[in-house]
Amino acid sequence: MHPRTKRIQYRLSAEDISSFHRRFVTLTTLIEETGYHRNTLKTPLAAASVNRFSPEGQDFGPVYLREEAVKALK
């Protein structure tokens, strides 16, 4: 809980973050890993029809399964 606003704050451990990045990527992650520009990465993802990760229709934003994204970039 934030001491001033009293809002709940969620925190992730380093292991939680590492676990996330082993399974998922974002464009920001791909930029850091490849050095390519955002638009350069979007093109092959779209061409390979890599969709955002959305289990049961839930939208988590621009999060992609790492396996699908890496395959599309090769």
PDB file of C-alpha atoms in Angstrom:
ATOM      1  CA  MET A   1       0.000   0.000   0.000  1.00  0.00           C
ATOM      2  CA  HIS A   2       1.317   3.399  -0.953  1.00  0.00           C
ATOM      3  CA  PRO A   3       1.822   5.379   2.273  1.00  0.00           C
ATOM      4  CA  ARG A   4       0.425   8.639   0.948  1.00  0.00           C
ATOM      5  CA  THR A   5      -2.259   7.628  -1.551  1.00  0.00           C
ATOM      6  CA  LYS A   6      -3.282   4.399   0.226  1.00  0.00           C
ATOM      7  CA  ARG A   7      -3.519   2.683  -3.142  1.00  0.00           C
ATOM      8  CA  ILE A   8      -2.430  -0.911  -3.517  1.00  0.00           C
ATOM      9  CA  GLN A   9       0.948  -1.273  -5.208  1.00  0.00           C
ATOM     10  CA  TYR A  10       1.974  -4.473  -6.898  1.00  0.00           C
ATOM     11  CA  ARG A  11       5.624  -5.438  -6.850  1.00  0.00           C
ATOM     12  CA  LEU A  12       7.481  -8.090  -8.771  1.00  0.00           C
ATOM     13  CA  SER A  13      10.605  -9.888  -7.726  1.00  0.00           C
ATOM     14  CA  ALA A  14      13.597 -10.138 -10.046  1.00  0.00           C
ATOM     15  CA  GLU A  15      12.717 -13.820 -10.557  1.00  0.00           C
ATOM     16  CA  ASP A  16       9.130 -12.907 -11.534  1.00  0.00           C
ATOM     17  CA  ILE A  17      10.420 -10.426 -14.100  1.00  0.00           C
ATOM     18  CA  SER A  18      12.953 -12.896 -15.459  1.00  0.00           C
ATOM     19  CA  SER A  19      10.273 -15.584 -15.708  1.00  0.00           C
ATOM     20  CA  PHE A  20       8.023 -13.198 -17.651  1.00  0.00           C
ATOM     21  CA  HIS A  21      10.783 -12.338 -20.131  1.00  0.00           C
ATOM     22  CA  ARG A  22      11.592 -16.005 -20.741  1.00  0.00           C
ATOM     23  CA  ARG A  23       8.039 -16.549 -22.027  1.00  0.00           C
ATOM     24  CA  PHE A  24       6.956 -13.141 -23.353  1.00  0.00           C
ATOM     25  CA  VAL A  25       8.331 -10.112 -25.210  1.00  0.00           C
ATOM     26  CA  THR A  26       7.199  -6.571 -25.812  1.00  0.00           C
ATOM     27  CA  LEU A  27       8.392  -4.266 -28.567  1.00  0.00           C
ATOM     28  CA  THR A  28      10.563  -2.489 -26.012  1.00  0.00           C
ATOM     29  CA  THR A  29      12.166  -5.806 -25.042  1.00  0.00           C
ATOM     30  CA  LEU A  30      12.763  -6.662 -28.699  1.00  0.00           C
ATOM     31  CA  ILE A  31      14.303  -3.236 -29.335  1.00  0.00           C
ATOM     32  CA  GLU A  32      16.721  -3.767 -26.439  1.00  0.00           C
ATOM     33  CA  GLU A  33      17.594  -7.304 -27.564  1.00  0.00           C
ATOM     34  CA  THR A  34      17.971  -6.666 -31.302  1.00  0.00           C
ATOM     35  CA  GLY A  35      18.839  -2.985 -31.606  1.00  0.00           C
ATOM     36  CA  TYR A  36      16.225  -2.597 -34.360  1.00  0.00           C
ATOM     37  CA  HIS A  37      13.778   0.285 -34.594  1.00  0.00           C
ATOM     38  CA  ARG A  38      10.194  -0.302 -33.449  1.00  0.00           C
ATOM     39  CA  ASN A  39       8.802  -0.056 -36.997  1.00  0.00           C
ATOM     40  CA  THR A  40      11.402  -2.510 -38.286  1.00  0.00           C
ATOM     41  CA  LEU A  41      10.170  -5.023 -35.723  1.00  0.00           C
ATOM     42  CA  LYS A  42       6.456  -4.437 -36.299  1.00  0.00           C
ATOM     43  CA  THR A  43       6.636  -5.333 -40.001  1.00  0.00           C
ATOM     44  CA  PRO A  44       7.762  -8.982 -39.681  1.00  0.00           C
ATOM     45  CA  LEU A  45       5.466  -9.518 -36.688  1.00  0.00           C
ATOM     46  CA  ALA A  46       2.488  -8.356 -38.746  1.00  0.00           C
ATOM     47  CA  ALA A  47       3.594 -10.322 -41.826  1.00  0.00           C
ATOM     48  CA  ALA A  48       3.790 -13.519 -39.754  1.00  0.00           C
ATOM     49  CA  SER A  49       0.408 -12.734 -38.141  1.00  0.00           C
ATOM     50  CA  VAL A  50       1.879 -12.715 -34.653  1.00  0.00           C
ATOM     51  CA  ASN A  51      -0.990 -11.624 -32.432  1.00  0.00           C
ATOM     52  CA  ARG A  52      -0.893 -10.088 -28.990  1.00  0.00           C
ATOM     53  CA  PHE A  53      -1.081 -12.567 -26.143  1.00  0.00           C
ATOM     54  CA  SER A  54      -4.747 -12.610 -25.111  1.00  0.00           C
ATOM     55  CA  PRO A  55      -5.860 -15.712 -23.213  1.00  0.00           C
ATOM     56  CA  GLU A  56      -9.643 -16.049 -23.196  1.00  0.00           C
ATOM     57  CA  GLY A  57      -9.904 -12.663 -24.910  1.00  0.00           C
ATOM     58  CA  GLN A  58      -8.191 -10.703 -22.129  1.00  0.00           C
ATOM     59  CA  ASP A  59      -6.130  -7.790 -23.434  1.00  0.00           C
ATOM     60  CA  PHE A  60      -2.737  -7.312 -21.797  1.00  0.00           C
ATOM     61  CA  GLY A  61      -1.527  -4.774 -24.321  1.00  0.00           C
ATOM     62  CA  PRO A  62       1.339  -5.299 -26.757  1.00  0.00           C
ATOM     63  CA  VAL A  63       2.690  -8.495 -25.173  1.00  0.00           C
ATOM     64  CA  TYR A  64       3.683 -11.343 -27.473  1.00  0.00           C
ATOM     65  CA  LEU A  65       4.699 -14.939 -26.884  1.00  0.00           C
ATOM     66  CA  ARG A  66       8.484 -14.945 -27.229  1.00  0.00           C
ATOM     67  CA  GLU A  67       8.542 -18.137 -29.280  1.00  0.00           C
ATOM     68  CA  GLU A  68       6.181 -16.722 -31.934  1.00  0.00           C
ATOM     69  CA  ALA A  69       7.872 -13.317 -32.088  1.00  0.00           C
ATOM     70  CA  VAL A  70      11.413 -14.681 -32.386  1.00  0.00           C
ATOM     71  CA  LYS A  71      10.321 -17.119 -35.074  1.00  0.00           C
ATOM     72  CA  ALA A  72       8.783 -14.257 -37.083  1.00  0.00           C
ATOM     73  CA  LEU A  73      11.978 -12.193 -36.854  1.00  0.00           C
ATOM     74  CA  LYS A  74      14.245 -14.911 -38.306  1.00  0.00           C
TER      75      LYS A  74
END
